[in-house]
Tab-separated table of C-alpha atoms in Angstrom:
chain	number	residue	atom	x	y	z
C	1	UNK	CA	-6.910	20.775	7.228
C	2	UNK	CA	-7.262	17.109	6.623
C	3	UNK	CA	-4.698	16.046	4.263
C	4	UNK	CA	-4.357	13.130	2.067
C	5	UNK	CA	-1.697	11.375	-0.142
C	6	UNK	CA	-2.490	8.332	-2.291
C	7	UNK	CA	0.121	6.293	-4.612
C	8	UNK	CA	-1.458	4.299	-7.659
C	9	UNK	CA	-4.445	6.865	-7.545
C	10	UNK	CA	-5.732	7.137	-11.679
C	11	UNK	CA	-7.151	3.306	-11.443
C	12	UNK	CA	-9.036	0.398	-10.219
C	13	UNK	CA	-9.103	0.793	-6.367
C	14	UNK	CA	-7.105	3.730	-5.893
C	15	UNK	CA	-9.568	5.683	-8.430
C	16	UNK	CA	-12.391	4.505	-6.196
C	17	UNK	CA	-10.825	5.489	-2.938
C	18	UNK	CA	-9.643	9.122	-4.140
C	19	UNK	CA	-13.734	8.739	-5.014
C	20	UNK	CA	-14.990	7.803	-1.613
C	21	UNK	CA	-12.622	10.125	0.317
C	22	UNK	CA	-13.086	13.126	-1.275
C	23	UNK	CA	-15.919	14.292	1.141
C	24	UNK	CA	-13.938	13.504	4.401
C	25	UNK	CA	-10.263	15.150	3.020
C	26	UNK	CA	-9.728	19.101	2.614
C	27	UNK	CA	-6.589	17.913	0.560
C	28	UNK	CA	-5.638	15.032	-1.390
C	29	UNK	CA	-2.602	14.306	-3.341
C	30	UNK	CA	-2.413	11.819	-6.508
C	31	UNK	CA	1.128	10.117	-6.287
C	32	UNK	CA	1.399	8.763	-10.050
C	33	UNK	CA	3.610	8.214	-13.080
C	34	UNK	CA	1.328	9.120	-15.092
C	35	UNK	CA	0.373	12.790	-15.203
C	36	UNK	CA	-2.185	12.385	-17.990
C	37	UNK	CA	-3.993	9.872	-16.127
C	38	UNK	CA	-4.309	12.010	-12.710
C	39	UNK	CA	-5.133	15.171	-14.291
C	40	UNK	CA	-7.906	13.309	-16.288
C	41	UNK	CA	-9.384	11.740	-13.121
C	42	UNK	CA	-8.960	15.374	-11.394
C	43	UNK	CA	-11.126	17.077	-14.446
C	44	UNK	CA	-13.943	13.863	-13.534
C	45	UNK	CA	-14.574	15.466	-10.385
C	46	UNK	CA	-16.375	19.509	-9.941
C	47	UNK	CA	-14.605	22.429	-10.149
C	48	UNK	CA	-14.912	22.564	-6.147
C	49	UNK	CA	-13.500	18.990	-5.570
C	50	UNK	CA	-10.689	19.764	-8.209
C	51	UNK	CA	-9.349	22.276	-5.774
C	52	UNK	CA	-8.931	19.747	-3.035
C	53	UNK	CA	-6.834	17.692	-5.449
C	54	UNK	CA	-2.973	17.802	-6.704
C	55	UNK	CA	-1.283	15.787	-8.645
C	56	UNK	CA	2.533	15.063	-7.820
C	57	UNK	CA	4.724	12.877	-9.942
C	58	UNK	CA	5.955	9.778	-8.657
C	59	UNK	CA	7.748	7.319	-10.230
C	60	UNK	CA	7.536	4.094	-7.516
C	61	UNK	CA	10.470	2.125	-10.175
C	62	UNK	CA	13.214	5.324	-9.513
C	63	UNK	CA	14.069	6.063	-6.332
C	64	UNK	CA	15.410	9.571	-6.707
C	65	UNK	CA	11.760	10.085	-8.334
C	66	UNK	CA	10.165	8.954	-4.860
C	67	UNK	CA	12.309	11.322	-3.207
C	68	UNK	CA	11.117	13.926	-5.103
C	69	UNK	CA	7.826	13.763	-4.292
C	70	UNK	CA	8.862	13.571	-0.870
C	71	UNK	CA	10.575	16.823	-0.933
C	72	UNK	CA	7.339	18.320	-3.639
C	73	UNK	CA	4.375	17.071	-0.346
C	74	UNK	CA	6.853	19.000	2.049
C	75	UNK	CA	6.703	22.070	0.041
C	76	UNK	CA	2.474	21.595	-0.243
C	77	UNK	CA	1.295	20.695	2.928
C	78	UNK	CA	2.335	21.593	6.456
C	79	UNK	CA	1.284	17.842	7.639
C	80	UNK	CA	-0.458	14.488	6.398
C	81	UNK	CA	-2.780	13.135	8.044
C	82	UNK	CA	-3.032	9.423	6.253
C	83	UNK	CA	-0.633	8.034	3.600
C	84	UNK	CA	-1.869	5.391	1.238
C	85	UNK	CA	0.168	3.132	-0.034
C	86	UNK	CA	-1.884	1.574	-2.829
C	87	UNK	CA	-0.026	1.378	-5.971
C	88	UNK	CA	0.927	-2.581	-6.841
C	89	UNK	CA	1.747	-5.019	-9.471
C	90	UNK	CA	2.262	-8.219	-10.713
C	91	UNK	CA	5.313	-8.939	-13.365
C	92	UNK	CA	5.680	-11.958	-15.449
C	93	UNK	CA	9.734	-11.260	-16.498
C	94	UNK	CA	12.037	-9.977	-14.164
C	95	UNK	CA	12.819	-6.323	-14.541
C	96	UNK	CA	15.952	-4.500	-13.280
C	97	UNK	CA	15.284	-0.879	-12.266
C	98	UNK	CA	17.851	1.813	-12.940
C	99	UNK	CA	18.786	1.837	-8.886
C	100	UNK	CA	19.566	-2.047	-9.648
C	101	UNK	CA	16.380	-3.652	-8.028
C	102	UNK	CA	13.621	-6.149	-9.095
C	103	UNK	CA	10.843	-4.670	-10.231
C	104	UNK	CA	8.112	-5.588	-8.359
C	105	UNK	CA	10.443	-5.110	-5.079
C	106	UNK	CA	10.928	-1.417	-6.061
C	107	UNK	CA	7.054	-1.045	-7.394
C	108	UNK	CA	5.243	-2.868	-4.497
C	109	UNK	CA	7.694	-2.835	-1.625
C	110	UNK	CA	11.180	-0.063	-1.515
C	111	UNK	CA	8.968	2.889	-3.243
C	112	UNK	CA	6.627	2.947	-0.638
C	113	UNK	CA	8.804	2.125	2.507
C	114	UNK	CA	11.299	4.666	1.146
C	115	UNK	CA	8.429	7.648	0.780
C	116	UNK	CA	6.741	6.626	4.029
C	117	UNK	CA	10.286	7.082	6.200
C	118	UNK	CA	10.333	10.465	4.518
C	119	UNK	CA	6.875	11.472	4.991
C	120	UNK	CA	7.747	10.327	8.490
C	121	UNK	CA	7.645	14.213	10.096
C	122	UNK	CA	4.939	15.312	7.642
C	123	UNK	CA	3.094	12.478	9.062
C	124	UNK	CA	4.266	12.715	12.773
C	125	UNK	CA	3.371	16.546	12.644
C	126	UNK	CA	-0.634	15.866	11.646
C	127	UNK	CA	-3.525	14.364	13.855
C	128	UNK	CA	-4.388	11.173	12.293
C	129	UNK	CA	-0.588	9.640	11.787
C	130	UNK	CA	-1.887	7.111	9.804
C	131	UNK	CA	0.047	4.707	7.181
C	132	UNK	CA	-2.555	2.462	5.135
C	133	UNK	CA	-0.495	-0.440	3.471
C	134	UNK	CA	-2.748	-2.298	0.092
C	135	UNK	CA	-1.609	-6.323	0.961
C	136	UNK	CA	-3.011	-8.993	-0.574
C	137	UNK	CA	-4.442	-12.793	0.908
C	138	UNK	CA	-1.591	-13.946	-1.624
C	139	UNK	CA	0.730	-13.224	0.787
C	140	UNK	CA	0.311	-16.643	2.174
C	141	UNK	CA	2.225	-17.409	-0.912
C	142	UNK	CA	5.371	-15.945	0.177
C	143	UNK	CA	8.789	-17.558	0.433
C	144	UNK	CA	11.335	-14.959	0.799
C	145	UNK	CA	14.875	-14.851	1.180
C	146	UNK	CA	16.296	-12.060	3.187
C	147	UNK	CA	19.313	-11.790	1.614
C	148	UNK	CA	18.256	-11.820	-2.232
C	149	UNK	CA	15.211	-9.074	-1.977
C	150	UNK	CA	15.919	-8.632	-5.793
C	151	UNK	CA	16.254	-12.225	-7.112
C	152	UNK	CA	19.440	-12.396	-8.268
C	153	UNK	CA	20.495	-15.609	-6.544
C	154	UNK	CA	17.466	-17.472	-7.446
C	155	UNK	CA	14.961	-18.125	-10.596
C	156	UNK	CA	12.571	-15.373	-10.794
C	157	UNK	CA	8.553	-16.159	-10.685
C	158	UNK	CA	5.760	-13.328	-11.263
C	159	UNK	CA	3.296	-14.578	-8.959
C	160	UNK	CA	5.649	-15.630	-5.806
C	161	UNK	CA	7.418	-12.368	-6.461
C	162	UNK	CA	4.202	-10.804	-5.859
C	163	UNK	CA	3.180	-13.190	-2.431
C	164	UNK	CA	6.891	-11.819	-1.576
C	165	UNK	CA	6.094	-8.287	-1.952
C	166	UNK	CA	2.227	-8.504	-0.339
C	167	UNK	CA	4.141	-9.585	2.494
C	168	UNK	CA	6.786	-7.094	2.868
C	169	UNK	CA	3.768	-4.535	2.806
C	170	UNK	CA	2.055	-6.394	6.291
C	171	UNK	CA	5.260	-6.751	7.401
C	172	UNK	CA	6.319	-3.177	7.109
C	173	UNK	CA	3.025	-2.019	8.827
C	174	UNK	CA	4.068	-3.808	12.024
C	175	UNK	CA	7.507	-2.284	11.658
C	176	UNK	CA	6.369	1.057	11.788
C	177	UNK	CA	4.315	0.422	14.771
C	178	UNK	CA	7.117	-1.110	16.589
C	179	UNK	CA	9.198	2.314	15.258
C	180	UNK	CA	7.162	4.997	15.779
C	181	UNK	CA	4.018	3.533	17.288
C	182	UNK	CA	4.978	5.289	20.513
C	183	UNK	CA	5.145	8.710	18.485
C	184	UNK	CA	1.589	8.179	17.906
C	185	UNK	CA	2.022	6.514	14.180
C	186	UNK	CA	-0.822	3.865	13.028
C	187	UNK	CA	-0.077	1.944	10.491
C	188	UNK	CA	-2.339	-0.884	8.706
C	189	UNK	CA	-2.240	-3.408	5.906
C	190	UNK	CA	-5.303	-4.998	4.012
C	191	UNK	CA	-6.368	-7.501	1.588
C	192	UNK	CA	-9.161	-5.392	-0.523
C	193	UNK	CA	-10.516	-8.638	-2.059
C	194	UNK	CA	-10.217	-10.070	-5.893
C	195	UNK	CA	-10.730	-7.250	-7.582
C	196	UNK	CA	-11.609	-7.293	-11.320
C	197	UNK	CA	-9.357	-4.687	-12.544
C	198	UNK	CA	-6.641	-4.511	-15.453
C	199	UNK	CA	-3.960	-5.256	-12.634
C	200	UNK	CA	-2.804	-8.774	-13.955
C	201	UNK	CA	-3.146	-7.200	-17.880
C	202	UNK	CA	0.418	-8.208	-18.127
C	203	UNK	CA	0.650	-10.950	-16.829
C	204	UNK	CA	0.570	-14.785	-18.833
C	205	UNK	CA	0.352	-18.339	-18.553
C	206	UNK	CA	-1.235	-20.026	-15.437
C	207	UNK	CA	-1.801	-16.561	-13.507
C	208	UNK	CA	-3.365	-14.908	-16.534
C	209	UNK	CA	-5.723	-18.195	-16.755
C	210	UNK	CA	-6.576	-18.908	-12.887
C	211	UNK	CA	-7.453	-14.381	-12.702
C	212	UNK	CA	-9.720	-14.921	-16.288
C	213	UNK	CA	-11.207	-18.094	-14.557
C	214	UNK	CA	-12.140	-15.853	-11.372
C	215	UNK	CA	-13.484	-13.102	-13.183
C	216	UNK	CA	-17.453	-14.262	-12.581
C	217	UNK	CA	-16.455	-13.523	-8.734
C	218	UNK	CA	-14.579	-11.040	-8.886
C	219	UNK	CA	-15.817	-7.778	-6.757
C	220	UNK	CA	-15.665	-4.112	-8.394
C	221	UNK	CA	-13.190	-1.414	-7.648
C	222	UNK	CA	-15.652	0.016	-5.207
C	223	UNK	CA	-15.907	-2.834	-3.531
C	224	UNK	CA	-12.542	-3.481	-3.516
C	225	UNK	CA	-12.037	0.554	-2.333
C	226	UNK	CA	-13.943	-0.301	1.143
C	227	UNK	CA	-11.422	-1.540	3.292
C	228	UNK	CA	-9.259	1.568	2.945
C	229	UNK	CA	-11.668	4.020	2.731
C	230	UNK	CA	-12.814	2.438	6.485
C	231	UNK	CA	-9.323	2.646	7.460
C	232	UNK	CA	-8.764	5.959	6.384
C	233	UNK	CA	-11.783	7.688	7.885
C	234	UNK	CA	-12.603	5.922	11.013
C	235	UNK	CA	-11.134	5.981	14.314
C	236	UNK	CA	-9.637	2.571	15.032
C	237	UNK	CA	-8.684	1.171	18.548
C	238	UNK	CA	-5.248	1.766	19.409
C	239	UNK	CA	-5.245	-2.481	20.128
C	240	UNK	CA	-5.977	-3.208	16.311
C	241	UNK	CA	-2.288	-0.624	15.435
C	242	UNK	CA	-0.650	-2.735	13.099
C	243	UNK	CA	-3.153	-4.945	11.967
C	244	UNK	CA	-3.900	-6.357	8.754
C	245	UNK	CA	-7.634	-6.388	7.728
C	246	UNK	CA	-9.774	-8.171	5.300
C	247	UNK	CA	-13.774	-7.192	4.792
C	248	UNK	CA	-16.579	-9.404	5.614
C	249	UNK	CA	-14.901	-12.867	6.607
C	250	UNK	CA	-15.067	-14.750	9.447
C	251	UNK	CA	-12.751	-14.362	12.237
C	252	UNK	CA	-11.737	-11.005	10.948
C	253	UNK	CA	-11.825	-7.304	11.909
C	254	UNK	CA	-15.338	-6.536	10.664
C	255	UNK	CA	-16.972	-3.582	10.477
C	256	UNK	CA	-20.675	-3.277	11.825
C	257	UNK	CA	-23.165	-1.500	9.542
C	258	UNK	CA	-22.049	-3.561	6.428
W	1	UNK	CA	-14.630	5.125	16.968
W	2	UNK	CA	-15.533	1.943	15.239
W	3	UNK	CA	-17.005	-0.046	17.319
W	4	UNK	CA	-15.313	-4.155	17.548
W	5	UNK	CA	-17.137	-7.012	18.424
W	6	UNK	CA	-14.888	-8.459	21.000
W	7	UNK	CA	-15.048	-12.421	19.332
W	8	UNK	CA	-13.801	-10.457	16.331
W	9	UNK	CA	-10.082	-10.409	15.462
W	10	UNK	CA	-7.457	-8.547	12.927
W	11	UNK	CA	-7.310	-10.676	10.095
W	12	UNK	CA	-5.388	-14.086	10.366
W	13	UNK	CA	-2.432	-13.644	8.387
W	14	UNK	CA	0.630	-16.222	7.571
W	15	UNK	CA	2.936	-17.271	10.313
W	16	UNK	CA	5.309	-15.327	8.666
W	17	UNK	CA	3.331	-12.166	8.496
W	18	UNK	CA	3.441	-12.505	12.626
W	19	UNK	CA	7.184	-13.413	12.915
W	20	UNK	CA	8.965	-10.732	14.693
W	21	UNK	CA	12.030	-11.993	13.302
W	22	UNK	CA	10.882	-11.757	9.730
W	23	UNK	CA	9.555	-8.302	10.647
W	24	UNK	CA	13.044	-7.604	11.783
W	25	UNK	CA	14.959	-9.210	8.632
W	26	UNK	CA	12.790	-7.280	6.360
W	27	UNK	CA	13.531	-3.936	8.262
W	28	UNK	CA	17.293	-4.406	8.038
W	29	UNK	CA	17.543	-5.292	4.291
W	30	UNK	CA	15.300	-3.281	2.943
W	31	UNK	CA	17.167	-0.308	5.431
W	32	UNK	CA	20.693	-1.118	3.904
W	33	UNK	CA	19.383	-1.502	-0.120
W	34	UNK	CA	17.475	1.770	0.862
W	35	UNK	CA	20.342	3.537	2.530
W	36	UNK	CA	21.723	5.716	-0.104
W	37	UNK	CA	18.314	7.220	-0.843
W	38	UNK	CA	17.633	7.793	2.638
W	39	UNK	CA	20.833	9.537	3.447
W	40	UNK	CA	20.180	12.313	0.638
């Protein structure tokens, strides 16, 4: 059985990839905060697709709530085959979680590296092994400091937060190859394109006016869903382990047929 | 297997995004801020 789990799965390009994937997984499981939200986008689908799906709470700002759903997928399913980590954000004020880190660290960043290491044997157990990180291009924006992860030595800004964090998430696709690449494990990262989805809702000032500005050019959720959905399904050369892929550009990975 | 056209490459990330060492800073800090979650 082909198993599935997906964080950030009841909108924008999660929602479309849970969509697209459907036909090709025997199992998928929603990671979300939001039960209300998953169980609504479970009762979209037919009663026969709503049996491949399970919701499992997972709270990517607590870490004991990550480790939950950790212990909840071990319980379900004897392996997974891919693990999508798609759930993101961008935050204008600096947040302090209860475990005492920034926000968008804990969100976009510790959540997911915390639940992949302990999906690790669920993941080393099934056929596919594969890790699917959701960068971002604004990752060329990054400037981090390895020894303040969480801001608290330095002035806090939304968007290079965010370039931080879409970094961390190529970053930590590498490391997992150089880990447990030799165990078999693939692991990816991606830009899925602008996407016009409520992502930056929150957000203000000079972000909030440069993502309205882009909105003519923005691509859909679909669209934005491609990338992973290719990752997820398709066989991809052991040479390209670790890579981070963008969709129809030159000089990148591309993908024939589109 | 998808197929690659050989002139075709993995996205071109940042410097940084390719820097061993960063990979290898990242690892170890997020691993210690990390470590009394993955101990339970």
């Amino acid at each position: 059985m082909k198993t599935l789990a997906i964080t950030g799965p009841t909108s924008g390009i999660g929602k479309e990839t849970v969509r697209a994937l459907l036909p090709h997984f025997q199992r998928i499981l929603l990671l979300a905060r939001d039960e209300k939200k998953a169980q609504q986008l479970i009762g979209s689908f037919t009663l026969a697709e709503q049996e491949k799906l399970g919701f499992v709470a997972c709270d990517l700002m607590r870490m004991d709530s990550v480790l939950a759903a950790a212990d909840t997928l071990a319980q379900e399913i004897p392996h997974l085959d891919v693990l999508i980590n798609n759930a993101g954000g961008i935050f204008d004020e600096k947040t302090i979680t209860v475990d005492g880190f920034e926000q968008s660290l804990s969100v976009n960043h510790l959540g997911h590296m915390l639940l992949t290491l302990k999906l690790l044997p669920l993941l080393l157990r099934s056929q596919l092994k594969k890790v699917i990180q959701v960068a971002s291009e604004a990752h060329k924006g990054a400037s981090p400091r390895w020894d303040d992860l969480s801001y608290s030595k330095r002035n806090y800004k939304g968007f290079q937060a965010y370039a931080n964090v879409k970094l961390y998430n190529i970053l930590l696709a590498k490391s997992l190859v150089d880990q447990y690449g030799a165990q078999g494990l693939q692991a990816f990262s991606l830009h899925p394109g602008v996407v016009k989805t409520n992502f930056a809702a929150e957000t203000k000032g000079i972000f909030k006016f440069f993502w309205k500005l882009a909105g003519p050019f923005m691509i859909t959720a679909e669209q934005g869903a491609k990338t992973t959905v290719k990752l997820a399904k398709e066989k991809i050369p052991p040479a390209y382990n670790g890579a981070y892929f963008k969709k129809r550009a030159r000089g990148l990975l591309f993908f024939p047929g589109e | 297997m998808v197929p690659i056209l050989k002139k075709e490459r993995a996205a071109s990330c940042s410097s940084l995004a390719n820097s061993e060492k960063a990979r290898q800073r990242l690892w170890e800090a997020s691993m210690e801020l990390l470590g009394p979650w993955l101990s339970k």
